Amino acid sequence: MITLGIETSCDETGIALYSDKAGLVAHRLHSQAATHARYGGVVPELASRDHIRRVLPLVEDCLAEAGLRPADIDGVAYTRGPGLAGALLVGAAVAESLGWALERPVLGVHHMEAHLLAPMLEADPPDFPFVALLVSGGHTLLVEVTGLGRYRILGESLDDAAGEAFDKTAKLLGLPYPGGPQLEALAGGGEAGSLRFPRPMTDRPGFDFSFSGLKTAVLNAVRDADPPIPRETVARAFQDAVVETFAIKVRRALQATGAGHLVVAGGVGANQALRGRLRSVAAAEGAAVAFPRLAFCTDNGAMIAYAGHCRLAAGERSGDGADVRPRWPLDELRPPAAAD
Ligand code: KG4
Ligand code: ZN
């Protein structure tokens, strides 16, 4: 069975083909970062228009790479949400049209479910149950995962998402959009320990996060310091605070659930300082840790093809018509439901 995956939830057009026999057989990505950089953030209308231009050529590229024809596609999966409504509609409309033309089933998948399943595409996939730390531009979730569609949210951010905090702090430091990777690079040259920001909400029980106060602490440090603090020191102190906050909550979640595996996914999961710290937390708790490869931490088509494959193979299908859910809580999901 070959599943085509289409990701258009934000500013990346991601297309992939997943085979139940051969695994991932092709994937392509077009990043719109350069389109949005001059505006300092994603412009939804520009994102939708660019997805329209990119989706079908990327599908053709993937088919050519895999040596397949359109008729070889057995099912089509697209990102149904959460994300930007117009951008999501592009993927949904193309998926529905292809499904109709090829007479194949179509399924709209949850973007965050796809992120948390992304490590399954790697050589040493995690076993259920696992604890997943999902850290992206729009979401920060700590989830207990006991099976496909069985998600218990342990904690989430009460304000800014982790990626959003990285992007806003990067902006404060004068770095271009998207700031996360740039801030990581700047932090690499910063001195550890000479500046310390709070680890928000770690002094009380529970698993929730809050990052907006940290952003204000950075703003105050940048504005009020005399003599000025080097930007790389501020970047380093911010990154250390975020990483340590996640380390504390992840340790708690592993202890509370007894899960033997930790999954870290989403764009911020590409951060090497975070990966290194969580590796040692998991090792200390006797848990195995699974990360997607760097390219599949940020948005991509492979994770959509894989998540779609899991549910399509179990018989789940979308109803007729392109359907999107710009807001869609992860814990509304259920295990695959076969169509009658
Ligand atoms: O998962 P993703 O590609 O898109 C969403 O679903 O939101 O995540 C994008 C977020 C952005 O905020 C970006 O700045 C952040 O992930 N990010 C990083 C790194 N790479 C991407 N944050 C910190 N360090 C990185 N290396
Ligand atoms: Zn994402």
CSV table of C-alpha atoms and ligand atoms in Angstrom, one decimal:
chain,number,residue,atom,x,y,z
A,1,MET,CA,0.0,0.0,0.0
A,2,ILE,CA,1.4,3.4,-1.0
A,3,THR,CA,0.2,6.5,0.8
A,4,LEU,CA,0.7,10.0,-0.5
A,5,GLY,CA,1.1,12.6,2.3
A,6,ILE,CA,0.4,16.3,1.8
A,7,GLU,CA,1.4,18.9,4.4
A,8,THR,CA,0.3,22.6,4.0
A,9,SER,CA,-0.6,23.7,7.5
A,10,CYS,CA,1.8,26.7,7.7
A,11,ASP,CA,4.8,27.8,5.7
A,12,GLU,CA,6.2,24.6,4.4
A,13,THR,CA,4.8,22.5,1.5
A,14,GLY,CA,5.8,18.9,2.3
A,15,ILE,CA,5.0,15.9,0.1
A,16,ALA,CA,5.9,12.3,0.6
A,17,LEU,CA,5.1,8.7,-0.4
A,18,TYR,CA,5.1,6.0,2.2
A,19,SER,CA,5.0,2.3,1.3
A,20,ASP,CA,4.0,-0.3,3.9
A,21,LYS,CA,6.6,-2.6,2.3
A,22,ALA,CA,9.5,-0.3,1.6
A,23,GLY,CA,8.9,2.5,4.1
A,24,LEU,CA,9.4,6.1,3.0
A,25,VAL,CA,10.1,6.0,-0.7
A,26,ALA,CA,10.2,9.7,-1.6
A,27,HIS,CA,9.8,13.1,0.1
A,28,ARG,CA,10.1,16.7,-1.0
A,29,LEU,CA,9.9,20.0,0.9
A,30,HIS,CA,9.5,23.6,-0.1
A,31,SER,CA,10.1,26.1,2.7
A,32,GLN,CA,8.5,29.5,2.3
A,33,ALA,CA,10.9,31.0,4.9
A,34,ALA,CA,12.4,33.4,2.3
A,35,THR,CA,8.9,34.6,1.3
A,36,HIS,CA,7.9,35.5,4.8
A,37,ALA,CA,11.2,36.7,6.2
A,38,ARG,CA,10.8,40.3,5.1
A,39,TYR,CA,7.5,40.5,7.1
A,40,GLY,CA,9.0,39.0,10.2
A,41,GLY,CA,6.4,36.2,10.3
A,42,VAL,CA,4.1,34.1,8.2
A,43,VAL,CA,1.6,36.0,6.0
A,44,PRO,CA,-1.3,33.6,5.7
A,45,GLU,CA,-2.5,34.7,2.2
A,46,LEU,CA,1.0,34.5,0.8
A,47,ALA,CA,1.4,31.0,2.3
A,48,SER,CA,-1.9,29.8,0.7
A,49,ARG,CA,-0.9,31.1,-2.7
A,50,ASP,CA,2.5,29.5,-2.6
A,51,HIS,CA,1.1,26.1,-1.5
A,52,ILE,CA,-1.1,26.3,-4.6
A,53,ARG,CA,1.9,26.7,-6.8
A,54,ARG,CA,4.0,24.0,-5.1
A,55,VAL,CA,1.8,21.0,-4.2
A,56,LEU,CA,1.3,19.3,-7.6
A,57,PRO,CA,4.9,19.8,-8.9
A,58,LEU,CA,6.2,18.3,-5.7
A,59,VAL,CA,3.8,15.4,-6.0
A,60,GLU,CA,5.1,14.8,-9.5
A,61,ASP,CA,8.7,15.0,-8.2
A,62,CYS,CA,8.0,12.4,-5.5
A,63,LEU,CA,6.4,10.0,-8.0
A,64,ALA,CA,9.4,10.4,-10.3
A,65,GLU,CA,11.8,9.8,-7.5
A,66,ALA,CA,10.0,6.6,-6.4
A,67,GLY,CA,9.5,5.4,-10.0
A,68,LEU,CA,5.7,5.3,-9.5
A,69,ARG,CA,2.6,6.5,-11.5
A,70,PRO,CA,-0.4,8.3,-10.0
A,71,ALA,CA,-2.4,5.1,-10.3
A,72,ASP,CA,0.1,3.4,-7.9
A,73,ILE,CA,-1.1,5.6,-5.0
A,74,ASP,CA,-3.5,3.6,-2.8
A,75,GLY,CA,-4.5,6.4,-0.4
A,76,VAL,CA,-4.1,10.1,0.1
A,77,ALA,CA,-3.5,11.8,3.5
A,78,TYR,CA,-3.5,15.5,4.1
A,79,THR,CA,-3.1,17.8,7.1
A,80,ARG,CA,-6.6,18.6,8.3
A,81,GLY,CA,-5.4,20.8,11.2
A,82,PRO,CA,-4.4,22.5,13.3
A,83,GLY,CA,-3.0,25.3,11.2
A,84,LEU,CA,-3.8,28.3,9.0
A,85,ALA,CA,-7.3,27.8,7.5
A,86,GLY,CA,-6.4,28.9,3.9
A,87,ALA,CA,-3.2,27.0,3.8
A,88,LEU,CA,-4.9,23.8,5.1
A,89,LEU,CA,-7.6,24.2,2.5
A,90,VAL,CA,-5.1,24.0,-0.3
A,91,GLY,CA,-3.8,20.6,0.8
A,92,ALA,CA,-7.3,19.4,1.6
A,93,ALA,CA,-8.6,20.4,-1.9
A,94,VAL,CA,-5.7,18.8,-3.7
A,95,ALA,CA,-6.1,15.6,-1.6
A,96,GLU,CA,-9.8,15.4,-2.2
A,97,SER,CA,-9.4,16.0,-5.9
A,98,LEU,CA,-6.7,13.4,-6.3
A,99,GLY,CA,-8.7,10.9,-4.3
A,100,TRP,CA,-11.8,11.5,-6.4
A,101,ALA,CA,-9.8,11.3,-9.7
A,102,LEU,CA,-7.9,8.2,-8.7
A,103,GLU,CA,-10.9,6.6,-6.9
A,104,ARG,CA,-8.8,6.2,-3.7
A,105,PRO,CA,-9.6,6.8,-0.1
A,106,VAL,CA,-8.6,10.2,1.5
A,107,LEU,CA,-8.0,11.0,5.1
A,108,GLY,CA,-7.4,14.3,6.9
A,109,VAL,CA,-4.8,13.8,9.7
A,110,HIS,CA,-3.9,15.7,12.8
A,111,HIS,CA,-0.7,17.7,12.4
A,112,MET,CA,0.4,17.1,16.0
A,113,GLU,CA,-0.4,13.3,15.9
A,114,ALA,CA,1.8,13.2,12.8
A,115,HIS,CA,4.6,15.1,14.6
A,116,LEU,CA,4.5,12.6,17.5
A,117,LEU,CA,4.6,9.6,15.2
A,118,ALA,CA,7.5,10.9,13.2
A,119,PRO,CA,10.2,8.9,15.2
A,120,MET,CA,8.4,5.8,13.8
A,121,LEU,CA,10.1,6.6,10.5
A,122,GLU,CA,13.5,6.0,12.0
A,123,ALA,CA,15.6,2.8,12.4
A,124,ASP,CA,14.9,2.3,16.1
A,125,PRO,CA,11.2,3.3,16.6
A,126,PRO,CA,9.8,3.8,20.2
A,127,ASP,CA,7.3,1.3,21.7
A,128,PHE,CA,4.0,2.3,23.3
A,129,PRO,CA,3.5,3.5,25.9
A,130,PHE,CA,5.7,6.6,25.7
A,131,VAL,CA,5.9,10.1,26.9
A,132,ALA,CA,5.9,12.7,24.0
A,133,LEU,CA,7.2,16.2,24.3
A,134,LEU,CA,5.7,18.1,21.3
A,135,VAL,CA,7.4,21.4,20.9
A,136,SER,CA,6.5,23.4,17.8
A,137,GLY,CA,5.8,26.9,16.7
A,138,GLY,CA,2.1,26.7,17.8
A,139,HIS,CA,2.1,24.0,20.4
A,140,THR,CA,3.9,22.8,23.6
A,141,LEU,CA,2.4,19.6,24.8
A,142,LEU,CA,3.6,16.8,27.2
A,143,VAL,CA,1.5,13.8,26.3
A,144,GLU,CA,1.2,10.2,27.6
A,145,VAL,CA,0.8,8.0,24.5
A,146,THR,CA,-0.5,4.5,25.1
A,147,GLY,CA,-1.4,3.7,21.4
A,148,LEU,CA,-2.3,5.3,18.1
A,149,GLY,CA,-5.1,7.8,18.9
A,150,ARG,CA,-4.7,7.2,22.7
A,151,TYR,CA,-3.4,10.5,24.0
A,152,ARG,CA,-3.6,11.9,27.5
A,153,ILE,CA,-2.4,15.4,27.8
A,154,LEU,CA,-0.3,15.8,30.9
A,155,GLY,CA,0.6,19.4,30.4
A,156,GLU,CA,0.7,22.3,27.9
A,157,SER,CA,1.8,25.9,27.6
A,158,LEU,CA,-0.6,28.3,29.2
A,159,ASP,CA,0.6,31.1,26.9
A,160,ASP,CA,3.4,31.2,24.2
A,161,ALA,CA,4.4,27.9,22.6
A,162,ALA,CA,8.1,27.0,22.9
A,163,GLY,CA,8.8,27.8,19.2
A,164,GLU,CA,7.0,31.1,19.5
A,165,ALA,CA,9.1,32.0,22.6
A,166,PHE,CA,12.2,31.2,20.5
A,167,ASP,CA,11.0,33.2,17.6
A,168,LYS,CA,9.9,36.2,19.7
A,169,THR,CA,13.2,36.2,21.7
A,170,ALA,CA,15.2,35.9,18.5
A,171,LYS,CA,13.3,39.0,17.2
A,172,LEU,CA,14.2,40.9,20.4
A,173,LEU,CA,17.8,40.0,19.8
A,174,GLY,CA,17.5,41.4,16.2
A,175,LEU,CA,17.7,38.0,14.5
A,176,PRO,CA,15.7,37.4,11.3
A,177,TYR,CA,12.6,35.1,11.0
A,178,PRO,CA,12.3,32.2,11.7
A,179,GLY,CA,14.4,32.8,14.8
A,180,GLY,CA,14.6,29.4,16.5
A,181,PRO,CA,17.6,28.0,14.6
A,182,GLN,CA,19.3,31.4,14.5
A,183,LEU,CA,19.0,31.8,18.3
A,184,GLU,CA,20.4,28.3,18.8
A,185,ALA,CA,23.4,29.3,16.6
A,186,LEU,CA,23.9,32.6,18.6
A,187,ALA,CA,23.6,30.8,21.9
A,188,GLY,CA,26.4,28.4,20.9
A,189,GLY,CA,28.9,31.4,21.3
A,190,GLY,CA,27.4,32.5,24.7
A,191,GLU,CA,28.9,32.0,28.1
A,192,ALA,CA,27.0,29.6,30.4
A,193,GLY,CA,26.0,30.7,33.8
A,194,SER,CA,26.9,34.4,33.7
A,195,LEU,CA,23.2,35.4,33.2
A,196,ARG,CA,20.3,33.3,34.6
A,197,PHE,CA,16.6,33.5,33.7
A,198,PRO,CA,13.8,31.8,35.7
A,199,ARG,CA,12.7,28.3,34.9
A,200,PRO,CA,8.9,29.1,34.8
A,201,MET,CA,6.4,27.0,36.7
A,202,THR,CA,9.0,24.4,37.8
A,203,ASP,CA,8.7,25.2,41.5
A,204,ARG,CA,5.1,23.8,41.7
A,205,PRO,CA,3.7,20.4,40.9
A,206,GLY,CA,2.2,19.6,37.5
A,207,PHE,CA,3.3,19.6,33.9
A,208,ASP,CA,2.1,22.9,32.5
A,209,PHE,CA,4.4,25.5,30.9
A,210,SER,CA,4.5,29.3,30.6
A,211,PHE,CA,7.0,31.1,28.4
A,212,SER,CA,5.7,34.6,28.1
A,213,GLY,CA,7.3,35.7,31.4
A,214,LEU,CA,10.7,34.5,30.1
A,215,LYS,CA,10.3,36.6,27.1
A,216,THR,CA,9.7,39.7,29.3
A,217,ALA,CA,12.8,38.7,31.4
A,218,VAL,CA,14.8,38.7,28.2
A,219,LEU,CA,13.4,42.1,27.2
A,220,ASN,CA,14.3,43.6,30.6
A,221,ALA,CA,17.8,42.1,30.5
A,222,VAL,CA,18.4,43.5,27.0
A,223,ARG,CA,17.0,47.0,27.8
A,224,ASP,CA,18.2,47.7,31.3
A,225,ALA,CA,21.7,46.2,31.4
A,226,ASP,CA,24.5,48.7,31.7
A,227,PRO,CA,27.0,47.9,30.3
A,228,PRO,CA,25.0,45.9,27.7
A,229,ILE,CA,25.1,42.1,28.0
A,230,PRO,CA,26.5,40.4,24.8
A,231,ARG,CA,23.6,39.1,22.7
A,232,GLU,CA,25.1,35.6,22.6
A,233,THR,CA,25.1,35.5,26.5
A,234,VAL,CA,21.4,36.5,26.5
A,235,ALA,CA,20.6,33.8,23.8
A,236,ARG,CA,22.5,31.2,25.8
A,237,ALA,CA,20.7,32.1,29.1
A,238,PHE,CA,17.3,32.0,27.4
A,239,GLN,CA,18.0,28.6,25.7
A,240,ASP,CA,19.3,27.2,29.0
A,241,ALA,CA,16.2,28.3,30.8
A,242,VAL,CA,13.9,26.7,28.2
A,243,VAL,CA,16.0,23.5,28.1
A,244,GLU,CA,16.1,23.1,31.9
A,245,THR,CA,12.4,23.8,32.2
A,246,PHE,CA,11.7,20.9,29.7
A,247,ALA,CA,14.2,18.7,31.5
A,248,ILE,CA,12.5,19.1,34.8
A,249,LYS,CA,8.9,18.5,33.4
A,250,VAL,CA,10.0,15.5,31.3
A,251,ARG,CA,11.7,13.9,34.2
A,252,ARG,CA,8.5,14.3,36.2
A,253,ALA,CA,6.4,12.9,33.4
A,254,LEU,CA,8.7,9.8,33.0
A,255,GLN,CA,8.5,9.2,36.8
A,256,ALA,CA,4.7,9.7,37.0
A,257,THR,CA,3.9,7.5,34.0
A,258,GLY,CA,6.6,4.9,34.3
A,259,ALA,CA,6.9,5.0,30.5
A,260,GLY,CA,10.1,3.4,29.2
A,261,HIS,CA,10.3,5.6,26.1
A,262,LEU,CA,10.5,9.3,25.5
A,263,VAL,CA,9.7,10.9,22.2
A,264,VAL,CA,10.7,14.5,21.4
A,265,ALA,CA,9.2,16.0,18.2
A,266,GLY,CA,8.2,19.3,16.6
A,267,GLY,CA,10.4,22.1,15.3
A,268,VAL,CA,12.1,22.9,18.6
A,269,GLY,CA,13.0,19.3,18.9
A,270,ALA,CA,15.7,20.1,16.3
A,271,ASN,CA,17.5,22.1,19.0
A,272,GLN,CA,20.7,20.3,19.8
A,273,ALA,CA,21.0,21.6,23.4
A,274,LEU,CA,17.5,20.3,24.1
A,275,ARG,CA,18.2,17.0,22.5
A,276,GLY,CA,21.4,16.5,24.5
A,277,ARG,CA,19.8,17.5,27.8
A,278,LEU,CA,16.8,15.2,27.3
A,279,ARG,CA,19.1,12.3,26.3
A,280,SER,CA,20.7,12.5,29.7
A,281,VAL,CA,17.3,12.9,31.6
A,282,ALA,CA,16.0,9.8,29.8
A,283,ALA,CA,19.2,7.9,30.5
A,284,ALA,CA,19.0,8.8,34.2
A,285,GLU,CA,15.4,7.5,34.3
A,286,GLY,CA,16.2,4.3,32.5
A,287,ALA,CA,14.1,5.4,29.4
A,288,ALA,CA,15.0,5.1,25.8
A,289,VAL,CA,14.7,8.4,23.8
A,290,ALA,CA,13.6,8.7,20.2
A,291,PHE,CA,13.9,11.8,18.0
A,292,PRO,CA,12.9,12.2,14.4
A,293,ARG,CA,15.9,13.0,12.1
A,294,LEU,CA,16.3,16.8,12.0
A,295,ALA,CA,14.5,17.3,8.7
A,296,PHE,CA,11.4,15.5,10.2
A,297,CYS,CA,11.3,17.6,13.4
A,298,THR,CA,10.1,20.6,11.5
A,299,ASP,CA,7.0,20.4,9.3
A,300,ASN,CA,7.3,17.8,6.5
A,301,GLY,CA,5.2,15.5,4.3
A,302,ALA,CA,6.7,12.3,5.5
A,303,MET,CA,5.1,12.4,8.9
A,304,ILE,CA,1.7,13.1,7.3
A,305,ALA,CA,2.1,10.2,4.9
A,306,TYR,CA,3.1,7.9,7.8
A,307,ALA,CA,0.2,9.0,10.2
A,308,GLY,CA,-2.2,8.8,7.2
A,309,HIS,CA,-0.9,5.3,6.4
A,310,CYS,CA,-1.5,4.1,10.0
A,311,ARG,CA,-5.1,5.2,10.0
A,312,LEU,CA,-6.0,4.4,6.3
A,313,ALA,CA,-4.5,0.9,6.7
A,314,ALA,CA,-6.9,0.4,9.7
A,315,GLY,CA,-9.8,1.4,7.4
A,316,GLU,CA,-10.4,5.0,8.5
A,317,ARG,CA,-11.5,7.4,5.8
A,318,SER,CA,-12.7,11.0,5.7
A,319,GLY,CA,-16.2,11.8,4.5
A,320,ASP,CA,-16.8,13.6,1.2
A,321,GLY,CA,-15.5,17.1,0.8
A,322,ALA,CA,-12.4,19.0,1.8
A,323,ASP,CA,-12.6,19.5,5.5
A,324,VAL,CA,-10.1,21.4,7.7
A,325,ARG,CA,-9.9,22.0,11.5
A,326,PRO,CA,-7.7,25.2,12.1
A,327,ARG,CA,-8.2,24.5,15.8
A,328,TRP,CA,-8.2,20.9,16.8
A,329,PRO,CA,-7.3,19.7,20.3
A,330,LEU,CA,-5.1,16.6,20.2
A,331,ASP,CA,-7.1,14.8,22.9
A,332,GLU,CA,-10.2,14.8,20.7
A,333,LEU,CA,-8.5,12.0,18.7
A,334,ARG,CA,-9.5,8.4,19.0
A,335,PRO,CA,-8.0,5.1,17.8
A,336,PRO,CA,-8.6,4.5,14.1
A,337,ALA,CA,-12.3,4.0,13.3
A,338,ALA,CA,-13.0,1.8,10.3
A,339,ALA,CA,-15.6,3.2,7.9
A,340,ASP,CA,-18.7,0.9,7.6
B,1,KG4,O1,7.0,22.0,13.9
B,1,KG4,P1,7.3,23.3,13.2
B,1,KG4,O2,8.2,23.2,12.0
B,1,KG4,O3,6.0,24.1,12.8
B,1,KG4,C1,4.9,24.1,13.6
B,1,KG4,O4,4.1,23.1,13.5
B,1,KG4,O5,4.8,25.1,14.3
B,1,KG4,O6,8.0,24.2,14.3
B,1,KG4,C2,8.5,25.5,13.9
B,1,KG4,C3,9.1,26.1,15.2
B,1,KG4,C4,9.5,27.6,14.9
B,1,KG4,O7,9.1,28.4,16.0
B,1,KG4,C5,11.0,27.5,14.9
B,1,KG4,O8,11.7,28.7,15.3
B,1,KG4,C6,11.3,26.4,15.9
B,1,KG4,O9,10.3,25.4,15.6
B,1,KG4,N1,12.7,25.8,15.7
B,1,KG4,C7,13.6,25.8,16.6
B,1,KG4,C8,14.8,25.2,16.0
B,1,KG4,N2,14.4,24.8,14.7
B,1,KG4,C9,13.1,25.2,14.6
B,1,KG4,N3,13.7,26.3,17.8
B,1,KG4,C10,14.8,26.2,18.5
B,1,KG4,N4,16.0,25.6,18.0
B,1,KG4,C11,16.0,25.1,16.8
B,1,KG4,N5,17.1,24.5,16.3
B,2,ZN,ZN,4.5,21.4,12.9
